[in-house]
Coordinates of N, CA, C and O in Angstrom, one line a residue:
X1 N 22.6 -8.6 -14.9 CA 23.1 -9.1 -13.6 C 22.1 -9.0 -12.5 O 21.5 -7.9 -12.4
X2 N 21.9 -9.9 -11.7 CA 20.9 -9.8 -10.6 C 21.3 -8.7 -9.6 O 22.5 -8.4 -9.4
X3 N 20.3 -8.2 -9.0 CA 20.5 -7.2 -7.9 C 19.9 -7.7 -6.6 O 18.7 -8.0 -6.5
X4 N 20.8 -7.9 -5.7 CA 20.4 -8.5 -4.4 C 20.0 -7.3 -3.4 O 20.8 -6.4 -3.3
X5 N 18.8 -7.4 -2.8 CA 18.4 -6.4 -1.8 C 18.6 -7.1 -0.5 O 17.9 -8.0 -0.1
X6 N 19.6 -6.7 0.3 CA 19.9 -7.3 1.6 C 18.8 -7.1 2.6 O 18.6 -7.9 3.4
X7 N 18.2 -5.9 2.6 CA 17.2 -5.5 3.5 C 16.4 -4.4 3.0 O 16.9 -3.6 2.1
X8 N 15.1 -4.2 3.4 CA 14.3 -3.1 2.9 C 14.6 -1.8 3.7 O 15.3 -1.9 4.7
X9 N 14.2 -0.7 3.1 CA 14.2 0.5 3.8 C 12.8 0.8 4.4 O 11.8 0.6 3.8
X10 N 12.8 1.2 5.7 CA 11.5 1.5 6.4 C 11.2 2.9 6.0 O 12.0 3.8 6.2
X11 N 10.0 3.1 5.5 CA 9.5 4.3 5.0 C 8.4 4.9 6.0 O 7.5 4.1 6.4
X12 N 8.4 6.2 6.3 CA 7.4 6.7 7.1 C 6.0 6.5 6.5 O 5.8 6.7 5.3
X13 N 5.0 6.2 7.3 CA 3.7 5.9 6.8 C 2.7 7.0 7.3 O 2.8 7.6 8.3
X14 N 1.6 7.2 6.4 CA 0.5 8.0 6.8 C -0.5 7.2 7.5 O -0.6 6.0 7.3
X15 N -1.4 7.9 8.3 CA -2.5 7.1 8.9 C -2.6 7.4 10.4 O -1.7 8.2 10.9
X16 N -3.6 6.9 11.0 CA -3.9 7.2 12.4 C -3.1 6.5 13.4 O -3.0 6.9 14.6
X17 N -2.4 5.4 13.1 CA -1.6 4.6 13.9 C -0.3 4.3 13.2 O -0.3 4.3 11.9
X18 N 0.8 4.0 13.9 CA 2.0 3.6 13.1 C 1.8 2.3 12.3 O 1.4 1.3 12.8
X19 N 2.1 2.4 11.0 CA 2.1 1.3 10.1 C 3.5 1.2 9.6 O 4.2 2.2 9.4
X20 N 4.0 0.0 9.5 CA 5.4 -0.3 9.0 C 5.3 -0.5 7.5 O 4.6 -1.4 7.0
X21 N 6.1 0.2 6.8 CA 6.3 0.0 5.3 C 7.8 -0.3 5.1 O 8.7 0.5 5.5
X22 N 8.0 -1.5 4.6 CA 9.3 -2.0 4.3 C 9.5 -2.0 2.7 O 9.0 -3.0 2.1
X23 N 10.1 -1.0 2.2 CA 10.3 -1.0 0.7 C 11.5 -1.8 0.3 O 12.6 -1.6 0.8
X24 N 11.3 -2.8 -0.6 CA 12.4 -3.6 -1.1 C 12.8 -3.0 -2.5 O 14.0 -2.9 -2.7
X25 N 11.9 -2.7 -3.3 CA 12.2 -2.0 -4.6 C 11.4 -0.8 -4.7 O 10.2 -0.8 -4.3
X26 N 11.9 0.3 -5.2 CA 11.2 1.5 -5.4 C 12.2 2.7 -5.4 O 13.4 2.6 -5.5
X27 N 11.6 3.9 -5.4 CA 12.4 5.1 -5.5 C 13.4 5.3 -4.4 O 14.5 5.8 -4.6
X28 N 13.1 4.8 -3.1 CA 14.0 5.0 -2.0 C 15.0 3.9 -1.9 O 16.2 4.2 -1.9
X29 N 14.6 2.7 -1.9 CA 15.6 1.6 -1.6 C 16.4 1.2 -2.8 O 17.6 0.8 -2.6
X30 N 15.9 1.2 -4.0 CA 16.6 0.7 -5.2 C 16.7 1.8 -6.3 O 17.3 1.5 -7.3
X31 N 16.1 2.9 -6.1 CA 16.2 4.0 -7.1 C 15.3 3.7 -8.4 O 15.6 4.2 -9.4
X32 N 14.4 2.8 -8.2 CA 13.5 2.4 -9.4 C 12.3 3.2 -9.4 O 11.5 3.2 -8.4
X33 N 12.0 3.9 -10.5 CA 10.8 4.7 -10.7 C 9.7 3.9 -11.4 O 8.6 4.4 -11.4
X34 N 10.0 2.8 -12.0 CA 9.0 2.0 -12.7 C 8.1 1.2 -11.8 O 6.9 0.9 -12.2
X35 N 8.6 0.7 -10.7 CA 7.8 -0.2 -9.8 C 8.3 -0.1 -8.4 O 9.5 0.2 -8.2
X36 N 7.4 -0.2 -7.5 CA 7.8 -0.3 -6.1 C 7.1 -1.6 -5.5 O 6.0 -1.9 -5.8
X37 N 7.9 -2.3 -4.6 CA 7.4 -3.5 -4.0 C 7.7 -3.3 -2.5 O 8.9 -3.1 -2.1
X38 N 6.7 -3.4 -1.7 CA 6.9 -3.2 -0.2 C 6.0 -4.1 0.6 O 4.9 -4.5 0.1
X39 N 6.5 -4.5 1.8 CA 5.7 -5.3 2.7 C 5.1 -4.3 3.7 O 5.9 -3.4 4.3
X40 N 3.9 -4.3 4.0 CA 3.2 -3.5 4.9 C 2.7 -4.3 6.1 O 2.2 -5.4 6.0
X41 N 2.8 -3.7 7.3 CA 2.3 -4.2 8.5 C 1.4 -3.2 9.2 O 2.0 -2.2 9.7
X42 N 0.1 -3.4 9.2 CA -0.8 -2.4 9.7 C -1.5 -2.9 10.9 O -2.0 -4.0 10.9
X43 N -1.5 -2.1 12.0 CA -2.1 -2.6 13.3 C -3.6 -2.5 13.2 O -4.2 -1.8 12.3
X44 N -4.3 -3.1 14.1 CA -5.7 -3.0 14.3 C -6.1 -1.5 14.5 O -5.4 -0.8 15.2
X45 N -7.1 -1.1 13.8 CA -7.6 0.3 13.9 C -6.9 1.3 13.1 O -7.3 2.5 13.1
X46 N -6.0 0.9 12.3 CA -5.2 1.9 11.4 C -6.2 2.3 10.2 O -6.9 1.5 9.7
X47 N -6.1 3.6 9.9 CA -6.8 4.1 8.7 C -5.9 5.1 8.1 O -5.3 6.0 8.7
X48 N -5.9 5.1 6.8 CA -5.1 6.0 6.0 C -6.0 7.0 5.3 O -7.1 6.7 5.0
X49 N -5.5 8.3 5.1 CA -6.3 9.2 4.4 C -6.7 8.7 3.0 O -5.9 8.0 2.4
X50 N -7.8 9.1 2.5 CA -8.2 8.8 1.2 C -7.2 9.3 0.2 O -6.5 10.3 0.5
X51 N -7.1 8.7 -0.9 CA -6.1 9.1 -2.0 C -6.6 8.9 -3.4 O -7.6 8.1 -3.5
X52 N -6.0 9.5 -4.3 CA -6.3 9.3 -5.7 C -5.0 9.3 -6.5 O -4.6 10.2 -7.1
X53 N -4.3 8.1 -6.4 CA -2.9 8.0 -6.9 C -2.8 8.0 -8.4 O -3.7 7.6 -9.1
X54 N -1.6 8.3 -8.9 CA -1.2 8.2 -10.3 C -0.6 6.9 -10.6 O 0.2 6.9 -11.5
X55 N -0.9 5.8 -9.9 CA -0.3 4.5 -10.1 C -1.3 3.4 -9.9 O -2.2 3.6 -9.1
X56 N -1.1 2.3 -10.5 CA -1.9 1.1 -10.2 C -1.2 0.5 -9.0 O 0.0 0.5 -8.8
X57 N -2.1 -0.1 -8.1 CA -1.5 -0.8 -6.9 C -2.1 -2.2 -6.8 O -3.3 -2.4 -6.7
X58 N -1.2 -3.1 -6.8 CA -1.5 -4.6 -6.7 C -1.2 -4.9 -5.3 O -0.1 -4.8 -4.8
X59 N -2.2 -5.5 -4.6 CA -2.0 -5.8 -3.2 C -2.4 -7.2 -2.9 O -3.5 -7.7 -3.3
X60 N -1.5 -7.9 -2.2 CA -1.7 -9.3 -1.8 C -1.7 -9.4 -0.3 O -0.7 -9.0 0.3
X61 N -2.8 -9.8 0.3 CA -2.9 -9.9 1.8 C -2.3 -11.2 2.2 O -2.8 -12.3 1.8
X62 N -1.3 -11.1 3.1 CA -0.7 -12.3 3.7 C -1.3 -12.8 5.0 O -1.5 -14.0 5.2
X63 N -1.7 -11.8 5.8 CA -2.3 -12.1 7.1 C -3.4 -11.1 7.4 O -3.2 -9.9 7.0
X64 N -4.4 -11.5 8.2 CA -5.4 -10.5 8.6 C -6.3 -10.1 7.5 O -6.6 -10.9 6.6
X65 N -6.8 -8.9 7.6 CA -7.8 -8.4 6.6 C -7.5 -6.9 6.4 O -7.4 -6.1 7.3
X66 N -7.5 -6.5 5.1 CA -7.3 -5.2 4.7 C -8.6 -4.7 4.1 O -9.2 -5.3 3.2
X67 N -9.1 -3.5 4.5 CA -10.3 -2.9 4.0 C -9.9 -1.9 2.9 O -9.0 -1.1 3.2
X68 N -10.5 -2.0 1.8 CA -10.3 -1.0 0.7 C -11.6 -0.4 0.3 O -12.5 -1.1 -0.1
X69 N -11.7 0.9 0.5 CA -13.0 1.6 0.2 C -12.8 2.4 -1.1 O -11.7 3.0 -1.4
X70 N -13.8 2.4 -2.0 CA -13.9 3.2 -3.2 C -15.1 4.1 -3.0 O -15.8 4.0 -2.0
X71 N -15.4 4.9 -4.0 CA -16.6 5.8 -3.9 C -17.8 4.9 -3.9 O -18.9 5.4 -3.4
X72 N -17.8 3.8 -4.5 CA -19.0 2.9 -4.7 C -19.1 1.7 -3.9 O -20.2 1.2 -3.7
X73 N -18.0 1.2 -3.3 CA -18.0 -0.1 -2.7 C -16.9 -0.2 -1.6 O -15.9 0.4 -1.7
X74 N -17.1 -1.1 -0.7 CA -16.1 -1.5 0.3 C -15.7 -2.9 0.1 O -16.6 -3.8 0.0
X75 N -14.4 -3.2 0.0 CA -13.9 -4.5 -0.2 C -13.1 -4.9 1.1 O -12.2 -4.2 1.5
X76 N -13.4 -6.1 1.6 CA -12.7 -6.6 2.7 C -11.8 -7.7 2.1 O -12.3 -8.8 1.7
X77 N -10.5 -7.5 2.1 CA -9.6 -8.4 1.4 C -8.9 -9.2 2.4 O -8.1 -8.7 3.2
X78 N -9.2 -10.5 2.4 CA -8.7 -11.5 3.5 C -7.4 -12.1 3.1 O -7.0 -12.0 1.9
X79 N -6.7 -12.6 4.0 CA -5.4 -13.3 3.8 C -5.6 -14.4 2.7 O -6.6 -15.1 2.7
X80 N -4.7 -14.4 1.7 CA -4.8 -15.3 0.6 C -5.5 -14.7 -0.6 O -5.5 -15.3 -1.7
X81 N -6.0 -13.5 -0.4 CA -6.7 -12.8 -1.5 C -5.9 -11.5 -1.9 O -5.0 -11.1 -1.3
X82 N -6.3 -11.0 -3.1 CA -5.6 -9.8 -3.6 C -6.6 -8.8 -4.2 O -7.7 -9.2 -4.5
X83 N -6.1 -7.6 -4.4 CA -7.0 -6.6 -5.0 C -6.1 -5.7 -5.9 O -4.9 -5.4 -5.5
X84 N -6.6 -5.2 -7.0 CA -5.9 -4.2 -7.8 C -6.8 -2.9 -7.8 O -8.0 -3.0 -8.1
X85 N -6.1 -1.8 -7.5 CA -6.7 -0.5 -7.6 C -6.0 0.2 -8.7 O -4.8 0.2 -8.8
X86 N -6.8 0.9 -9.5 CA -6.3 1.5 -10.7 C -5.9 3.0 -10.5 O -6.6 3.7 -9.7
X87 N -5.0 3.5 -11.3 CA -4.6 4.9 -11.2 C -5.8 5.8 -11.4 O -6.7 5.5 -12.2
X88 N -5.9 6.8 -10.6 CA -7.0 7.8 -10.7 C -8.2 7.5 -9.9 O -9.0 8.3 -9.7
X89 N -8.3 6.2 -9.3 CA -9.4 5.9 -8.5 C -9.3 6.5 -7.1 O -8.2 6.6 -6.5
X90 N -10.4 6.9 -6.5 CA -10.5 7.4 -5.1 C -10.5 6.1 -4.3 O -11.4 5.3 -4.4
X91 N -9.6 6.0 -3.4 CA -9.5 4.8 -2.5 C -9.0 5.2 -1.1 O -8.4 6.2 -0.9
X92 N -9.4 4.4 -0.1 CA -8.9 4.5 1.2 C -8.7 3.1 1.8 O -9.5 2.2 1.7
X93 N -7.5 3.0 2.4 CA -7.1 1.7 3.0 C -7.3 1.8 4.5 O -7.0 2.8 5.1
X94 N -7.6 0.6 5.2 CA -7.7 0.6 6.6 C -7.6 -0.9 7.1 O -7.8 -1.8 6.3
X95 N -7.3 -1.0 8.4 CA -7.4 -2.4 9.0 C -8.2 -2.2 10.2 O -7.7 -2.1 11.3
X96 N -9.5 -2.3 10.1 CA -10.5 -2.1 11.2 C -10.6 -3.2 12.2 O -11.2 -3.0 13.3
X97 N -10.1 -4.4 11.9 CA -10.3 -5.5 12.8 C -9.1 -5.8 13.7 O -8.0 -5.4 13.4
X98 N -9.4 -6.6 14.7 CA -8.4 -6.9 15.8 C -7.0 -7.4 15.3 O -6.0 -7.1 15.9
X99 N -7.0 -8.2 14.2 CA -5.8 -8.8 13.8 C -4.9 -7.9 12.9 O -3.8 -8.2 12.6
X100 N -5.4 -6.7 12.5 CA -4.6 -5.9 11.6 C -4.4 -6.6 10.3 O -5.2 -7.4 9.9
X101 N -3.3 -6.3 9.6 CA -3.0 -6.9 8.4 C -1.5 -6.8 8.0 O -0.8 -5.9 8.4
X102 N -1.1 -7.8 7.3 CA 0.3 -7.8 6.7 C 0.0 -8.1 5.2 O -0.7 -9.0 4.8
X103 N 0.6 -7.3 4.3 CA 0.4 -7.4 2.9 C 1.6 -6.9 2.1 O 2.4 -6.2 2.6
X104 N 1.6 -7.3 0.8 CA 2.6 -6.9 -0.1 C 1.9 -5.9 -1.1 O 0.8 -6.2 -1.6
X105 N 2.5 -4.8 -1.3 CA 1.9 -3.8 -2.2 C 2.9 -3.6 -3.3 O 4.1 -3.3 -3.1
X106 N 2.5 -3.6 -4.6 CA 3.3 -3.4 -5.8 C 2.6 -2.2 -6.5 O 1.4 -2.3 -6.9
X107 N 3.4 -1.2 -6.7 CA 2.9 0.0 -7.4 C 3.6 0.2 -8.7 O 4.8 0.1 -8.7
X108 N 2.8 0.5 -9.7 CA 3.4 0.8 -11.1 C 2.7 2.0 -11.7 O 1.5 2.0 -11.8
X109 N 3.5 3.1 -12.0 CA 4.9 3.3 -11.6 C 5.1 3.3 -10.1 O 4.1 3.3 -9.4
X110 N 6.3 3.4 -9.7 CA 6.6 3.4 -8.3 C 5.9 4.4 -7.4 O 5.7 5.6 -7.9
X111 N 5.5 4.1 -6.2 CA 4.9 5.0 -5.3 C 5.8 6.2 -5.1 O 7.1 6.1 -5.0
X112 N 5.2 7.4 -4.9 CA 5.9 8.6 -4.5 C 4.9 9.4 -3.7 O 3.7 9.4 -4.1
X113 N 5.4 10.2 -2.7 CA 4.5 11.1 -2.0 C 3.9 12.1 -2.9 O 2.7 12.6 -2.7
X114 N 4.5 12.5 -4.0 CA 4.0 13.5 -5.0 C 2.9 13.0 -5.9 O 2.1 13.7 -6.4
X115 N 2.8 11.6 -6.0 CA 1.9 11.1 -7.0 C 0.7 10.3 -6.3 O -0.2 9.8 -7.0
X116 N 0.7 10.3 -4.9 CA -0.3 9.5 -4.2 C -1.6 10.4 -4.0 O -2.7 9.9 -4.0
X117 N -1.4 11.7 -3.9 CA -2.5 12.7 -3.8 C -3.5 12.3 -2.7 O -4.7 12.0 -2.9
X118 N -3.0 12.3 -1.5 CA -3.8 12.0 -0.3 C -4.6 13.2 0.1 O -4.2 14.4 0.0
X119 N -5.8 13.0 0.6 CA -6.7 14.1 1.1 C -6.1 14.5 2.4 O -5.5 13.8 3.2
X120 N -6.3 15.8 2.8 CA -5.8 16.4 4.0 C -6.7 15.9 5.2 O -7.8 15.8 5.2

């Protein structure tokens, strides 16, 4: 039977400026531990602490530009593009340009504060 999600749950975000996380599926909104799907809205100048998560994250940028840093390379992911970061990789997300970014993030297994392993 289909499960209708009437609205997302807004989740508190880490980072230097307020970022909006709207979880549609995941541990909080639907009780799903296998996958989380959320829309993110990051303002210009937002930067998140580096992390080494225990989940793969599939990210599709809808508007603006999302910067994804690894130990070896910096990726600028533009609207209409996507990036996959793998479990165990050191990564840092930011939106350093004026337009900020809006994107969909899909995490498998579902995101949790206990498995993201953010740096202090």
